[in-house]
CSV table of C-alpha atoms in Angstrom, one decimal:
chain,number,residue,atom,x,y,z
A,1,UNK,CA,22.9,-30.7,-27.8
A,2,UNK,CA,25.7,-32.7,-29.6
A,3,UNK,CA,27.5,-31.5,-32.9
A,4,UNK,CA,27.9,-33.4,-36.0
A,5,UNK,CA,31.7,-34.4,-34.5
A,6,UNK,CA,30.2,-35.8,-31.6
A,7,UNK,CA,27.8,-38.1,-33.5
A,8,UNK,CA,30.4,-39.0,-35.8
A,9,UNK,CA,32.5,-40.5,-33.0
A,10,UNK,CA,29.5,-42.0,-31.2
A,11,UNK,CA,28.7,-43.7,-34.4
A,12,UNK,CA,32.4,-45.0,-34.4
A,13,UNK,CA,32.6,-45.9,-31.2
A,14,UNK,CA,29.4,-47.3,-29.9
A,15,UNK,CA,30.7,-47.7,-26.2
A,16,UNK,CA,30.8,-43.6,-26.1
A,17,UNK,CA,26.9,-44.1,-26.5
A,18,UNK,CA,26.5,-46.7,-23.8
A,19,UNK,CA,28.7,-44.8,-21.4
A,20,UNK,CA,26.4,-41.5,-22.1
A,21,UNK,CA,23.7,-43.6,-21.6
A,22,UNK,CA,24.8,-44.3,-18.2
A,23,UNK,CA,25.9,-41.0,-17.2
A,24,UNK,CA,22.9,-39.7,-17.9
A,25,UNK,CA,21.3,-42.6,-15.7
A,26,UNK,CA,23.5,-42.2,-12.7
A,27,UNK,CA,22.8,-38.2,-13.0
A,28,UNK,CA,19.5,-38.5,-13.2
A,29,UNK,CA,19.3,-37.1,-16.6
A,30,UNK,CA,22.0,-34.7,-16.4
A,31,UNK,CA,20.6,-32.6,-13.1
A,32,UNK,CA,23.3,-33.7,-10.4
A,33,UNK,CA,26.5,-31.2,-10.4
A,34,UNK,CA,28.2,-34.2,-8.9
A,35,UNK,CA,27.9,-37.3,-6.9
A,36,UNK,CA,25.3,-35.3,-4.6
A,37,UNK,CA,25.0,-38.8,-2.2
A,38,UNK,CA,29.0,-38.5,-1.7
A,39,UNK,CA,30.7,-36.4,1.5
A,40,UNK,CA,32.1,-33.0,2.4
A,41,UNK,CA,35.6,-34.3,2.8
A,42,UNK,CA,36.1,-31.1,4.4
A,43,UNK,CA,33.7,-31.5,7.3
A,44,UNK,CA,35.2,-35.1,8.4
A,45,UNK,CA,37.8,-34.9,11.3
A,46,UNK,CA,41.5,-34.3,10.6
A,47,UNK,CA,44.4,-32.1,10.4
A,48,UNK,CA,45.9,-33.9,7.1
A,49,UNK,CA,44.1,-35.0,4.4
A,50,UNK,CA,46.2,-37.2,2.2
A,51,UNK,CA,44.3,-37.4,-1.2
A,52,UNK,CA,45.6,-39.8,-4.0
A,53,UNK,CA,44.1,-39.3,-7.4
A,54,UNK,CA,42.4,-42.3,-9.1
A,55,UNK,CA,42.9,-44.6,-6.3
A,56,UNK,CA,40.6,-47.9,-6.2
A,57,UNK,CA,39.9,-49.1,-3.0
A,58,UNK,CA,40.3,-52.6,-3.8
A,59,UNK,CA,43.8,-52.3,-4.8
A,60,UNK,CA,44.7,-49.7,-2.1
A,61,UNK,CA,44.0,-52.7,0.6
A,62,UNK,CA,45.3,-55.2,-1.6
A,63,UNK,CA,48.7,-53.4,-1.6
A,64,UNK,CA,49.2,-51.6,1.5
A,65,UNK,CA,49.3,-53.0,4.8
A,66,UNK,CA,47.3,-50.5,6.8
A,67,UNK,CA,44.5,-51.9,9.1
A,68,UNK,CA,41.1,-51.1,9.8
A,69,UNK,CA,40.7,-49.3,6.2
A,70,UNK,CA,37.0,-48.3,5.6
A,71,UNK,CA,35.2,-46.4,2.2
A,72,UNK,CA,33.7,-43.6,1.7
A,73,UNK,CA,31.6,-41.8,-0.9
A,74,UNK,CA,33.1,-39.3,-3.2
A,75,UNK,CA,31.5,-36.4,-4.7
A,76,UNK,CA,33.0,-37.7,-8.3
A,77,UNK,CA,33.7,-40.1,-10.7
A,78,UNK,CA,36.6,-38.0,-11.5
A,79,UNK,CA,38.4,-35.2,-10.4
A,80,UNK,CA,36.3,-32.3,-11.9
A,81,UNK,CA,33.5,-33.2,-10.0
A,82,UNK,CA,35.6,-34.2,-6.8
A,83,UNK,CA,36.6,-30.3,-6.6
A,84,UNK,CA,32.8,-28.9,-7.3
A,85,UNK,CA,31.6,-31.2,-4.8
A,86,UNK,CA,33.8,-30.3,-2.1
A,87,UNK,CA,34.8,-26.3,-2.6
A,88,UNK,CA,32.2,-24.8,-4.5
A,89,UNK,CA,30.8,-21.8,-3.0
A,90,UNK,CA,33.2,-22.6,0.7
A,91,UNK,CA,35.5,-20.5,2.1
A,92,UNK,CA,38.1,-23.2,3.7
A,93,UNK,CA,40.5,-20.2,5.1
A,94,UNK,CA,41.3,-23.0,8.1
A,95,UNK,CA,43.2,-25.2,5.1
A,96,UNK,CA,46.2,-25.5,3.1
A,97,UNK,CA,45.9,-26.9,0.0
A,98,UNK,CA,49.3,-28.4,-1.7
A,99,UNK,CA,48.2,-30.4,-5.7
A,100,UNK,CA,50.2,-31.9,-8.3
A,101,UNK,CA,46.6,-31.8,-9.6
A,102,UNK,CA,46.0,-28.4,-11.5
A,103,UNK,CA,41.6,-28.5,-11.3
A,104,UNK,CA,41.2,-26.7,-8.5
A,105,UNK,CA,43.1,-23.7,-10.5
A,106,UNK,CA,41.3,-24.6,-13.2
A,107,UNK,CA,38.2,-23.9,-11.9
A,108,UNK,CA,38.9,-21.1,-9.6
A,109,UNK,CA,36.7,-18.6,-10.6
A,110,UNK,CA,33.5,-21.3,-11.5
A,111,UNK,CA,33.7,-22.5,-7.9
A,112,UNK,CA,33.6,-19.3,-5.3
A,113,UNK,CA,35.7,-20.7,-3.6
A,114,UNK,CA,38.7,-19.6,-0.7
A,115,UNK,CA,41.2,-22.0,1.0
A,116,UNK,CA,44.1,-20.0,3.1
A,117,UNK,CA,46.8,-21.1,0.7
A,118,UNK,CA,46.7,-23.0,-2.1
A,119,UNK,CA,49.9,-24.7,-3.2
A,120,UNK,CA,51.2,-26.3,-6.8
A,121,UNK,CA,53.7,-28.4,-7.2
A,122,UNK,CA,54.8,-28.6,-11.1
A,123,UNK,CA,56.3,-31.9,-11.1
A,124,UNK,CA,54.7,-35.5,-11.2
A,125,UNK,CA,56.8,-37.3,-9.2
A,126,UNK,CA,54.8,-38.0,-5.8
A,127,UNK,CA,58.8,-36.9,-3.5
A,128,UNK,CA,58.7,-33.2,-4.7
A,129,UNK,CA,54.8,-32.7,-3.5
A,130,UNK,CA,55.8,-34.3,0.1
A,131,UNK,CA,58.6,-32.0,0.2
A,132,UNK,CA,56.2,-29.0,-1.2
A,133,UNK,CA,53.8,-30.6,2.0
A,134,UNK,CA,56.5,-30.9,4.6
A,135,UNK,CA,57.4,-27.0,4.2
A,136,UNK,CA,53.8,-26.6,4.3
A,137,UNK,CA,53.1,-27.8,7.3
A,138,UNK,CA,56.0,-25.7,8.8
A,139,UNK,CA,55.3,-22.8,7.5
A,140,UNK,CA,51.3,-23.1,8.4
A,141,UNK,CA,51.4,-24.7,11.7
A,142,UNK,CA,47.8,-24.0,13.0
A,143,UNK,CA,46.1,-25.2,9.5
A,144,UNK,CA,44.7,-28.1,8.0
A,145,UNK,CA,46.6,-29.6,5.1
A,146,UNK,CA,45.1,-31.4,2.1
A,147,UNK,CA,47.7,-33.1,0.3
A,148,UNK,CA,47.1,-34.4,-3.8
A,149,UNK,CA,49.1,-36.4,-5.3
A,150,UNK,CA,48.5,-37.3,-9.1
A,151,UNK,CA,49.7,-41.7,-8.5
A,152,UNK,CA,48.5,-44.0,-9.3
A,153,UNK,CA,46.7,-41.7,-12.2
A,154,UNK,CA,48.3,-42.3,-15.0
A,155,UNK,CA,50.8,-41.9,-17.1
A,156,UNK,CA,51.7,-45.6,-15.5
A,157,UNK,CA,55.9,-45.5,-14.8
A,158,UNK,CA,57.5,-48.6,-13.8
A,159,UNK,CA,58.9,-52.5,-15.3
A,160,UNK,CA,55.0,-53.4,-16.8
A,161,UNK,CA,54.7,-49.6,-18.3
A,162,UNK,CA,58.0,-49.8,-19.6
A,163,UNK,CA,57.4,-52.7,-21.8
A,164,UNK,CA,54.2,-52.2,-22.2
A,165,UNK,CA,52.8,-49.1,-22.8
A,166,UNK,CA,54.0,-45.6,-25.1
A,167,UNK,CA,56.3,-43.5,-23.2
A,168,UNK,CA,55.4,-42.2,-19.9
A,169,UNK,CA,55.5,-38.4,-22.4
A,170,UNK,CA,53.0,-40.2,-24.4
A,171,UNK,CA,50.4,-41.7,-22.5
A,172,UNK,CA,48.1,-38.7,-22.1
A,173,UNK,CA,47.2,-38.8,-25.5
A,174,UNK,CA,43.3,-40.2,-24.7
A,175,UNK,CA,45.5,-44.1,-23.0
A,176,UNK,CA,42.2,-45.5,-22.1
A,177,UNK,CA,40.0,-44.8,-25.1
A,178,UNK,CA,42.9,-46.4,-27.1
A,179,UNK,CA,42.9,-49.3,-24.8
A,180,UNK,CA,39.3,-49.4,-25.3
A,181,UNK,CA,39.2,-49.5,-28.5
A,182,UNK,CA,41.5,-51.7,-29.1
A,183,UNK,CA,44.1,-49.5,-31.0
A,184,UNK,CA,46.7,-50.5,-28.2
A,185,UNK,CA,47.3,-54.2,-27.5
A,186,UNK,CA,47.2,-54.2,-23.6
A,187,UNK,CA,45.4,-56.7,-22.0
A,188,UNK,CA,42.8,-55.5,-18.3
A,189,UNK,CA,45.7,-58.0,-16.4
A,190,UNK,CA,48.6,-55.9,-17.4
A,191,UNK,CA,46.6,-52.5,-17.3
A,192,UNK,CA,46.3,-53.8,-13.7
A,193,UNK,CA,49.8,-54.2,-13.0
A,194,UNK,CA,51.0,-51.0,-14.3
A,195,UNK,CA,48.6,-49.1,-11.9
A,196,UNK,CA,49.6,-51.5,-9.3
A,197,UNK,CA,52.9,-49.9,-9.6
A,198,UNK,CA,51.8,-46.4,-10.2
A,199,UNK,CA,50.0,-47.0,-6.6
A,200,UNK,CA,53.8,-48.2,-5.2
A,201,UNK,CA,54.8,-45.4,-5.9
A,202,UNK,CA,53.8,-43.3,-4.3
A,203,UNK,CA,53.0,-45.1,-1.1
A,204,UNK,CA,56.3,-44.4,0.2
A,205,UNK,CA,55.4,-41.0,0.3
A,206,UNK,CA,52.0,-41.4,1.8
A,207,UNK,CA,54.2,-43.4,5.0
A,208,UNK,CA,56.8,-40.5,5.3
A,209,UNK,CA,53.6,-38.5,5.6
A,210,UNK,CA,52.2,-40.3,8.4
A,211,UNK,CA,55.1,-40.4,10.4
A,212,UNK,CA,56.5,-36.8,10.2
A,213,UNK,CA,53.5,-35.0,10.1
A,214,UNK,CA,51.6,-34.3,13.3
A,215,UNK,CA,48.0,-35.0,14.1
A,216,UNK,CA,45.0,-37.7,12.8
A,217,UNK,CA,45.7,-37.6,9.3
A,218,UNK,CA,43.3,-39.3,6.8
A,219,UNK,CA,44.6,-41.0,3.3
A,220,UNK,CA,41.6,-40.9,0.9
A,221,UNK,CA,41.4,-40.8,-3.2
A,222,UNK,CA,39.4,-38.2,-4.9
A,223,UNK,CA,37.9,-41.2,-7.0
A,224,UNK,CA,38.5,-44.5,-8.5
A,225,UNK,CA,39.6,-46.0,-11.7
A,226,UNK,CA,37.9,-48.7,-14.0
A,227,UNK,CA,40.4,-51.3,-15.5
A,228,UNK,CA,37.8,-53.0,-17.6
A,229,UNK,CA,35.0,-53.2,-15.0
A,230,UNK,CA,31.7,-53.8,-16.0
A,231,UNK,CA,29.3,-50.1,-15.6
A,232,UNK,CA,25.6,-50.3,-14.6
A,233,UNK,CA,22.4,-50.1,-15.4
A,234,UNK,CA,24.0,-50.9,-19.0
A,235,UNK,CA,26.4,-53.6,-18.5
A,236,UNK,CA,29.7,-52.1,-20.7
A,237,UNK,CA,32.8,-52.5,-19.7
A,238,UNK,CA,35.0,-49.6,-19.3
A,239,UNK,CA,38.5,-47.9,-18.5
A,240,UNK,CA,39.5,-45.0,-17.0
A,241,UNK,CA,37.4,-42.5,-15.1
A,242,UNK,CA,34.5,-40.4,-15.8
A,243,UNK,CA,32.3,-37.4,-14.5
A,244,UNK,CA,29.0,-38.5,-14.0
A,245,UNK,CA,29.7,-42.4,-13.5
A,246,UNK,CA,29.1,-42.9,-10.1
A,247,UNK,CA,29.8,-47.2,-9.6
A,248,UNK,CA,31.2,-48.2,-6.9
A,249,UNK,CA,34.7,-48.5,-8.6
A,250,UNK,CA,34.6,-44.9,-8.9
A,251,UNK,CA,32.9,-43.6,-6.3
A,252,UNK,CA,33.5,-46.1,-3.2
A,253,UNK,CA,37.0,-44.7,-1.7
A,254,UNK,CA,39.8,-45.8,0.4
A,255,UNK,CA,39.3,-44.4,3.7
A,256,UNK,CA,42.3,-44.5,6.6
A,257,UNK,CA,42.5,-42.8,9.4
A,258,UNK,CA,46.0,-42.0,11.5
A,259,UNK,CA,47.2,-40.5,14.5
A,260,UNK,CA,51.0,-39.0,14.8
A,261,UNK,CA,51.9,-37.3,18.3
A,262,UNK,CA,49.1,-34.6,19.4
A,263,UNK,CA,46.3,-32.6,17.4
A,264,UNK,CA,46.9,-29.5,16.1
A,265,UNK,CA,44.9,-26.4,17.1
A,266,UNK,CA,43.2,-25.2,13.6
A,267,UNK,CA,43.0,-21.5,13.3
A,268,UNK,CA,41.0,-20.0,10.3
A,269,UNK,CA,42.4,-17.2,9.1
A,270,UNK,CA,42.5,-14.6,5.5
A,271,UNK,CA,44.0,-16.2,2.7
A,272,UNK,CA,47.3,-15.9,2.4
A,273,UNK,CA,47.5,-13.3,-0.7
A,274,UNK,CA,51.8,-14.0,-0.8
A,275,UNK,CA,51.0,-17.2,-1.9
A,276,UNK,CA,52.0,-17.3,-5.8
A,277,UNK,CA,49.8,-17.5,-8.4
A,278,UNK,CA,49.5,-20.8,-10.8
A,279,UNK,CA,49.7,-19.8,-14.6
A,280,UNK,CA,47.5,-20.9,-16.8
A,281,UNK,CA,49.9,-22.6,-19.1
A,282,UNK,CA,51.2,-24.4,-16.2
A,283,UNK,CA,47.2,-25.8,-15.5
A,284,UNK,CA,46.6,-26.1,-19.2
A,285,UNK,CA,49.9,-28.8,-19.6
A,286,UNK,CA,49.0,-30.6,-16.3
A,287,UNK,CA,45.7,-31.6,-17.4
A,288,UNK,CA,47.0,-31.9,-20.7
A,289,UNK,CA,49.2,-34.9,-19.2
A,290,UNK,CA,46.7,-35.9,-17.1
A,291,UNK,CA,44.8,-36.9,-20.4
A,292,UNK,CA,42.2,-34.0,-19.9
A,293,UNK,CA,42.7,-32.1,-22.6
């Protein structure tokens, strides 16, 4: 049921209606918890799991010169759904989870779920989570590691959002509904370029992961991101990312598989209770700058 506030910005901004119209298409009127024909990333083979948020395949093999990159289904059209898909209800006490993403710690106690550690790292910049990784994988030899960066999600840092776009402090403030509706003058070709660059980023980082960390790791994205793409059934364009959208865009993921040196041998164990609480102001901001909130 939708309030009066609701209605007044549906009425204000008709492409909220068409979107809802497709989200209630794609899950089949609102009874899917997620992208249900997506996989368990967790039941695919590896001992790393590099995950970037928001990353289109596309632009991943446009930019990177990896071969033999293939796609997968996610479980959502944006992160939310990404962690319901994959931990609800699971006990994962064989991984290590390390996030610059906070929605796993958001929804902690709505998912069930256990991994053996899981691991914040407060601060966007992709270098201090492959650090926060690195240690990881040293100080939990015989686990798997899941690694999340936040790039290429936005806020966009680099020359095109520099003299394009508000401040990198300023972009969470609801950036693709204001591109959307036209309230900031930034054309799909530019909005392209600055996630290009969010995606350079952090790909330097992804490399130093694949060649200091041991065993077949996998680079994946939780979801996609729509840079004025076209939705179906109803034909909208659209930005950003969305639970319940599932086009291919958003759902249809990079998918590339390494091997560094031997494969580790996986030992589940208890969680690791040592492991340091996340505080709920700290999950509140990151979504918060994530454009969440």
């Amino acid at each position: 049921m939708y309030g009066l506030e609701e209605l007044r910005e549906a009425l204000s901004n008709p492409h909220l209606v068409l979107r809802e119209l497709n989200r209630a298409y794609h899950r089949r009127l609102y009874t899917r918890p997620y992208n249900t024909a997506g996989i368990d990333v967790f039941e695919a083979d590896w001992d790393n799991l590099v995950i970037l948020d928001a990353c289109r395949y596309d632009v991943f093999c446009e930019h990177t010169d990896f071969e033999g990159v293939e796609t997968r289904t996610s479980r959502g059209g944006a992160t939310p759904e990404f962690v319901r898909g994959n931990f609800t209800g699971k006990q994962r006490h064989d991984v290590v989870y390390a996030t610059a993403n906070t929605w796993y710690f958001e929804l902690e106690d709505e998912i069930d779920a256990e991994v053996h550690a899981a691991l914040y790292a407060p601060d966007r910049d992709p270098e201090v989570l492959t650090e926060k990784a690195l240690d990881a994988a040293e100080e939990y030899p015989n686990k798997r590691l899941a690694v999340h960066y936040i790039p290429p999600h936005h806020p966009f840092k680099g020359p095109t959002a520099d003299e394009h776009f508000p401040s990198y402090e300023d972009q969470s403030d609801a950036l693709f509904e204001r591109i959307q509706r036209g309230d900031l003058d930034i054309d799909d070709e530019t909005l392209r370029q600055a996630y290009v660059e969010n995606l350079e980023w952090v790909l330097p980082e992804v490399e130093r992961l694949l060649s200091e960390l041991d065993g077949k790791t996998v680079v994946t994205a939780d979801h996609g991101e729509l840079l004025g793409d076209r939705t179906a059934p109803v034909p909208v364009r659209d930005y950003g990312h969305h639970v319940g959208l599932y086009v291919d865009q958003l759902v249809e993921v990079p998918w590339y598989e390494s091997t560094n040196g031997s494969r580790r041998r996986i030992v589940p164990e208890e969680p690791d209770t040592d492991v340091t609480d996340v505080e709920k102001e700290s999950v509140e901001q990151r979504l918060e700058e994530l454009g969440y909130r």
